[in-house]
Short mmCIF file of C-alpha atoms and ligand atoms in Angstrom, two decimals:
data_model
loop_
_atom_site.label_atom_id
_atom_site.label_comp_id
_atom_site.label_asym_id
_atom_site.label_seq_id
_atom_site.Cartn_x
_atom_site.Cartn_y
_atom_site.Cartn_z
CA UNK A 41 0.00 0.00 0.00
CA UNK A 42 1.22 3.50 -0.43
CA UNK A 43 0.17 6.08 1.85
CA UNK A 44 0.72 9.98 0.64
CA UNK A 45 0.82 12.12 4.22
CA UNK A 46 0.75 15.13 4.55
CA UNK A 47 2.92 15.97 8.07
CA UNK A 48 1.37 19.38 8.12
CA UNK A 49 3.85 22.55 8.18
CA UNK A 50 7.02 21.91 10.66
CA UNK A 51 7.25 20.36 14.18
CA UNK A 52 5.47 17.20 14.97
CA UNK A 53 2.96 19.22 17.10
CA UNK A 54 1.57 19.79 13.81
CA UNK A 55 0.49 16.64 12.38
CA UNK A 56 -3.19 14.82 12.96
CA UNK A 57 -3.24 11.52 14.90
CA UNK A 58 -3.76 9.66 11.31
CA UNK A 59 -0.75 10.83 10.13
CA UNK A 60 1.46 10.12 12.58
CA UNK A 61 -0.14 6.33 13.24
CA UNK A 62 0.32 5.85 9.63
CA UNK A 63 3.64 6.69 9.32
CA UNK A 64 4.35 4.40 12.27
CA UNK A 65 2.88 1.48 10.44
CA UNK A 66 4.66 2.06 7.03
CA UNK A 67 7.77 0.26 6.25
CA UNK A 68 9.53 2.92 4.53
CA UNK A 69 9.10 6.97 4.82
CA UNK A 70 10.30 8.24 1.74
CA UNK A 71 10.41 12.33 1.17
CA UNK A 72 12.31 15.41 0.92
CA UNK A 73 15.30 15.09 3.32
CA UNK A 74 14.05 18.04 5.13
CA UNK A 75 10.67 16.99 5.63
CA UNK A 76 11.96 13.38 6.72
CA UNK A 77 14.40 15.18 9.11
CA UNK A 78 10.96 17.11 10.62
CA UNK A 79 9.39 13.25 11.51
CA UNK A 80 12.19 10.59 11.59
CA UNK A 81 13.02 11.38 15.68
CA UNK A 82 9.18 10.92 16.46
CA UNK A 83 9.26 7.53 14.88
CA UNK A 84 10.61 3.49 15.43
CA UNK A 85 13.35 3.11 13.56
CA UNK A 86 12.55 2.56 9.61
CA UNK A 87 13.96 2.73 6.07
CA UNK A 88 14.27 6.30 5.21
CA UNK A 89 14.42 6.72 1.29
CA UNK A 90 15.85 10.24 1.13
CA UNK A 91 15.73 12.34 -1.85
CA UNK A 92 16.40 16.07 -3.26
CA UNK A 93 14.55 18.16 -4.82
CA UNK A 94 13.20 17.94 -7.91
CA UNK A 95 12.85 14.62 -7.32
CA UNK A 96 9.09 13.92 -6.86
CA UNK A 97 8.84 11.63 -10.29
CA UNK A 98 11.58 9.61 -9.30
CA UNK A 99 9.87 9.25 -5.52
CA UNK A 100 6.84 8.32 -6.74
CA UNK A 101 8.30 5.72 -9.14
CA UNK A 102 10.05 4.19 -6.29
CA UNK A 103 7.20 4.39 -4.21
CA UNK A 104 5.00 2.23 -6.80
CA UNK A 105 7.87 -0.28 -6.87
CA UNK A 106 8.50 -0.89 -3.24
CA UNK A 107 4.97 -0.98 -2.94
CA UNK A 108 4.00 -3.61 -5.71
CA UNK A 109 6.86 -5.54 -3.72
CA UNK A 110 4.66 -6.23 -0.98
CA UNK A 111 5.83 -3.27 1.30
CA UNK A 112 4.06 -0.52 2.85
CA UNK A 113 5.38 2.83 1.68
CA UNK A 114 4.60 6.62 2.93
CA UNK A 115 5.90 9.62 1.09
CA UNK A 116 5.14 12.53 3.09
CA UNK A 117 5.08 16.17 2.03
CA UNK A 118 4.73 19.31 4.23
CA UNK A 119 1.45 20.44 4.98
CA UNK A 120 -0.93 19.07 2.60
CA UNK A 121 -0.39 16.73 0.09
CA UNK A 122 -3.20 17.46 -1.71
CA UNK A 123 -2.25 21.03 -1.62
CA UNK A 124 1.09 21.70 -4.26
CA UNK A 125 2.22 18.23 -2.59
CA UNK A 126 2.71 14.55 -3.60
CA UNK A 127 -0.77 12.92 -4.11
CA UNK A 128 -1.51 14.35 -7.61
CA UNK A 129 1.21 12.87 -9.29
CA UNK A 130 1.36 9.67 -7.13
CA UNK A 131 -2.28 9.10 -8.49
CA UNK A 132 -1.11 9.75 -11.95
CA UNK A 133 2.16 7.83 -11.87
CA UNK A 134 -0.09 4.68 -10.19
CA UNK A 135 -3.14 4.99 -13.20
CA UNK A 136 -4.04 1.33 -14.21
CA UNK A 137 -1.43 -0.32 -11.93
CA UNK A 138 -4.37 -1.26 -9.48
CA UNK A 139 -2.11 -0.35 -6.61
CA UNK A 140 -4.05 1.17 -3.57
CA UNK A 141 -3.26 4.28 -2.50
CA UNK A 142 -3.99 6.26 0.77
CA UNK A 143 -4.17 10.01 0.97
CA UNK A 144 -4.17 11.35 4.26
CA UNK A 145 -4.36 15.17 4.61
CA UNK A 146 -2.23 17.92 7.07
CA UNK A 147 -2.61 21.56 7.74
CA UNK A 148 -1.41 23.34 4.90
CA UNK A 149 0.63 26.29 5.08
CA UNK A 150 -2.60 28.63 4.01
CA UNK A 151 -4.31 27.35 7.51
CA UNK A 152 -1.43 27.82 9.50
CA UNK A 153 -0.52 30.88 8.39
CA UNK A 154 -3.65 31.95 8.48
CA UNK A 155 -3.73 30.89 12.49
CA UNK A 156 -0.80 33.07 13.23
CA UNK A 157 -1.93 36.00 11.79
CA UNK A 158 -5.68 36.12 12.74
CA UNK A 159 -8.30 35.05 11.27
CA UNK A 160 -7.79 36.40 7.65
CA UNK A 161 -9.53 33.30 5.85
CA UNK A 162 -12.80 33.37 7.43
CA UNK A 163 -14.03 34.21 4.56
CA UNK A 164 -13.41 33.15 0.75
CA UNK A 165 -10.17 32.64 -0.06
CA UNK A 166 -7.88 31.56 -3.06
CA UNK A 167 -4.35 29.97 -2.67
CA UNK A 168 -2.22 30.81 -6.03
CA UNK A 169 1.09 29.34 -6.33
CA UNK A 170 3.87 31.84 -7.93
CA UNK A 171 6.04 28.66 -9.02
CA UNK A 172 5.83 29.64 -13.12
CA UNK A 173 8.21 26.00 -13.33
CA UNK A 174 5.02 24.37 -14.26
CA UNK A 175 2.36 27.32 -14.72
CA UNK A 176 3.05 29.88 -17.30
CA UNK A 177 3.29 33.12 -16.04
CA UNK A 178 0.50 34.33 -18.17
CA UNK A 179 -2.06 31.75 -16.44
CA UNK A 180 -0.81 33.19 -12.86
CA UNK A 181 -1.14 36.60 -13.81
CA UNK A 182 -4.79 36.14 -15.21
CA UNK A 183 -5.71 33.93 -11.88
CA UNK A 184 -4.00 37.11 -9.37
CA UNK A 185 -6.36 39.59 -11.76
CA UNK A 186 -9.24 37.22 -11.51
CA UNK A 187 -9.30 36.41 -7.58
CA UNK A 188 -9.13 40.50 -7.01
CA UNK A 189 -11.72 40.76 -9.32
CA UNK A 190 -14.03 38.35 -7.21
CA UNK A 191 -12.24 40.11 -4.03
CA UNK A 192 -10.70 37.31 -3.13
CA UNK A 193 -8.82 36.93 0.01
CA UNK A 194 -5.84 35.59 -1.53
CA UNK A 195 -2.79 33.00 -0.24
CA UNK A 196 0.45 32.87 -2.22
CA UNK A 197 2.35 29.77 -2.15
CA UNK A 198 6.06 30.06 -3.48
CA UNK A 199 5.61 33.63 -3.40
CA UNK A 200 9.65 34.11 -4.45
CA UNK A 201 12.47 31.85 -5.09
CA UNK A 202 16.56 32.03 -6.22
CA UNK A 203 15.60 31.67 -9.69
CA UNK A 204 12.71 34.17 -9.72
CA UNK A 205 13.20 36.75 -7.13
CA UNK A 206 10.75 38.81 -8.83
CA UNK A 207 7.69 36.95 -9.21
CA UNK A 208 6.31 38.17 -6.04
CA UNK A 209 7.33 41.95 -6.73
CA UNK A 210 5.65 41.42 -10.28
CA UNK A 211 2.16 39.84 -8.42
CA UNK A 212 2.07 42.68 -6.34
CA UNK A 213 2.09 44.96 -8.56
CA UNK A 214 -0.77 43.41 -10.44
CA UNK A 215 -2.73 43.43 -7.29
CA UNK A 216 -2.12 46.88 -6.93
CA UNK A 217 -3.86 47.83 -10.15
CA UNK A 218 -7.22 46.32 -8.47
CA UNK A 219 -6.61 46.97 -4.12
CA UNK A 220 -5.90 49.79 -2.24
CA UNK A 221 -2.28 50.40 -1.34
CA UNK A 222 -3.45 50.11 1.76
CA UNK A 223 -4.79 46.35 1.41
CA UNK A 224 -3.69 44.69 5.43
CA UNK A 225 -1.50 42.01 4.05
CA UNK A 226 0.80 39.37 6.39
CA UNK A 227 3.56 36.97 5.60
CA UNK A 228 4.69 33.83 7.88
CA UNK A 229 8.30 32.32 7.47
CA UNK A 230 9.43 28.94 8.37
CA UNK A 231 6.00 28.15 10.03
CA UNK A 232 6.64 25.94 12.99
CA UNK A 233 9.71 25.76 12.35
CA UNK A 234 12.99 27.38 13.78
CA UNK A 235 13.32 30.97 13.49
CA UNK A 236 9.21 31.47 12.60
CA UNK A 237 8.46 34.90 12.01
CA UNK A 238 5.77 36.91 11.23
CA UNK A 239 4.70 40.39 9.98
CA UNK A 240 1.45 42.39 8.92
CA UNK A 241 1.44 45.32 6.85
CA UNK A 242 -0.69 47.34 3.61
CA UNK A 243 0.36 45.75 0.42
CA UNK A 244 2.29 48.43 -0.99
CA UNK A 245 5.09 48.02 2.10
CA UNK A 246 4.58 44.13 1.51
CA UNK A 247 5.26 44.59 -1.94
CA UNK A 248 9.16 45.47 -1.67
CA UNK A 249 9.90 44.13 2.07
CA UNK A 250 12.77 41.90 0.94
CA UNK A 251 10.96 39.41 3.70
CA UNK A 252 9.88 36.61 1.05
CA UNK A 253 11.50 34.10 -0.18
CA UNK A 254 10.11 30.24 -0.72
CA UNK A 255 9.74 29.41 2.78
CA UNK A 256 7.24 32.21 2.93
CA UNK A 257 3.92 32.50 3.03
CA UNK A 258 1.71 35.45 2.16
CA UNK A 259 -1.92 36.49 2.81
CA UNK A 260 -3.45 39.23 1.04
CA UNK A 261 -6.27 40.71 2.33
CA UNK A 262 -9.96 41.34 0.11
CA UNK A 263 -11.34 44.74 0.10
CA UNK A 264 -13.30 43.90 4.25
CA UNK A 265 -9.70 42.61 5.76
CA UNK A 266 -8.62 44.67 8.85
CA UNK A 267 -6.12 45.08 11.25
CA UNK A 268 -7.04 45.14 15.03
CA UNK A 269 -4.70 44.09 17.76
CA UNK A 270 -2.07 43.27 15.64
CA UNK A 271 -4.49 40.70 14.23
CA UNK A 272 -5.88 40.79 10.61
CA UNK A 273 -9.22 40.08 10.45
CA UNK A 274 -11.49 39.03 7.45
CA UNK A 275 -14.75 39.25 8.71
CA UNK A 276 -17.58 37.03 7.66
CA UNK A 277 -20.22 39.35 8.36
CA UNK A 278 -21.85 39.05 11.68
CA UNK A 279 -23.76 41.61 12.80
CA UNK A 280 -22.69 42.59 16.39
N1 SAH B 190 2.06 20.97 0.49
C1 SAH B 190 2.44 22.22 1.12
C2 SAH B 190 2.76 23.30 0.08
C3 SAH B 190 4.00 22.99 -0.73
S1 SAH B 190 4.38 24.29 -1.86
C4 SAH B 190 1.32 22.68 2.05
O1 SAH B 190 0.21 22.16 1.99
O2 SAH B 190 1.57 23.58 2.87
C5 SAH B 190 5.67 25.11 -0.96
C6 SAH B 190 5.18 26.45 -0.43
O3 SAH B 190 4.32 26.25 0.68
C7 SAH B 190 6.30 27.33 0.11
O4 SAH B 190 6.94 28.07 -0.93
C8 SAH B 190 5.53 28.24 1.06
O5 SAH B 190 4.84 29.24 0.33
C9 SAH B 190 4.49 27.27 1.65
N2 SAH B 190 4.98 26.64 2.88
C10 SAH B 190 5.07 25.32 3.11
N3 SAH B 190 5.54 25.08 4.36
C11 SAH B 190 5.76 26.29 4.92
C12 SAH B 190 6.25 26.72 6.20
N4 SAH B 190 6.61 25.84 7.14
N5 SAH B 190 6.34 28.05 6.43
C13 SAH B 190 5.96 28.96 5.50
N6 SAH B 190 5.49 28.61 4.29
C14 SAH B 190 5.39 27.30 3.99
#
């Protein structure tokens, strides 16, 4: 059997009950060294298949062959692996082999993020990824225009990376040409993880920061978001 987990965003505080039984049960954990590093103290000792980046094909590959040899096999991602994680392409790479296969979800980073700095998503929300490795640009830039047009609260994932420092500069200033300058936007770093941090402010400030890089992420506020307490709120619209 091959389990896809998602171990939610850092320390093992994080992850559900199912997760963490699951991975107990499986014969090998297979992931992203970093993510394996985040679980392998918490559990019995076990075959750790460790890869790189850029790996997931080659993961999931493996996975389907350790599994159709009788083992069982989780390969974890962080958060969700529903969510820009593993279980898509698992799924895909497993089509018409009859192998079972066991999704089991985790807090994504939108949800924890969210947690830290208030209670922006209480109302609709979109997550768009800024990764253009597998999206053209053009699609991004038409979904960032379309969620402000539908005043979206809106969570990017991979805001800003090595190879494309940019990207988020270039998103923000598309969202500019639909929200206020003054927009109450937050970002979360390394969630759970050593050396969190955290930070609310309008989305022109946000928009040249120098704060986000991949392990970042950022939640734009819709046209109702405020700031109170150091908190951004979204509200949902009781009347009180
Ligand atoms: N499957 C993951 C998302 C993977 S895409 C999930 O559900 O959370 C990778 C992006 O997720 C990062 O670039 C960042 O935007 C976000 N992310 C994942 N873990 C994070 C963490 N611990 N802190 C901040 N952002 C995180």
């Amino acid at each position: 059997m091959i389990y896809v987990i998602g171990i939610g965003p850092g320390d093992i505080k994080g992850i559900t009950i199912e997760a963490l039984e699951a991975l107990k049960s499986c014969d090998i954990i297979s992931g992203y060294k970093v993510y394996v590093d985040l679980v392998k103290d918490f559990l019995p000792p076990k075959n750790f298949e460790v890869y790189p980046m850029k790996s997931e094909i080659k993961r999931c590959q493996d996975a389907l062959k350790f599994s159709l040899a009788g083992k069982d096999i989780a390969l974890i991602s962080s958060g969700d692996g529903g969510v820009y994680g593993m279980a898509g392409l698992m799924l895909e790479i497993a089509e018409g082999t009859g192998q079972e296969i066991k999704i089991i979800p985790g807090v994504t980073a939108a949800n924890s993020a969210g947690a830290i700095l208030g209670a922006p998503l209480m109302n609709d929300y979109v997550t768009i990824s800024l990764s253009d490795l597998m999206t053209s640009w053009e699609i991004i830039e038409k979904r960032l225009s379309a969620a402000c047009e539908g005043d979206f609260v809106i969570c990017l994932y991979n805001p800003a990376s090595h190879h494309r420092p940019e990207n988020f500069k270039k998103a923000c200033e598309i969202l500019l040409k639909y929200k206020s300058p003054e927009t109450p936007c937050g970002y979360v770093r390394n969630i759970k993880r050593s050396e969190e941090t955290h930070e609310i402010m309008t989305l022109e400030k946000i928009k040249t920061c120098g704060k986000i890089d991949m392990l970042t992420t950022v939640i734009i506020g819709n046209s109702q978001t405020y700031i109170s307490n150091g908190k951004l709120i979204t509200p949902r619209g009781y009347k009180i």
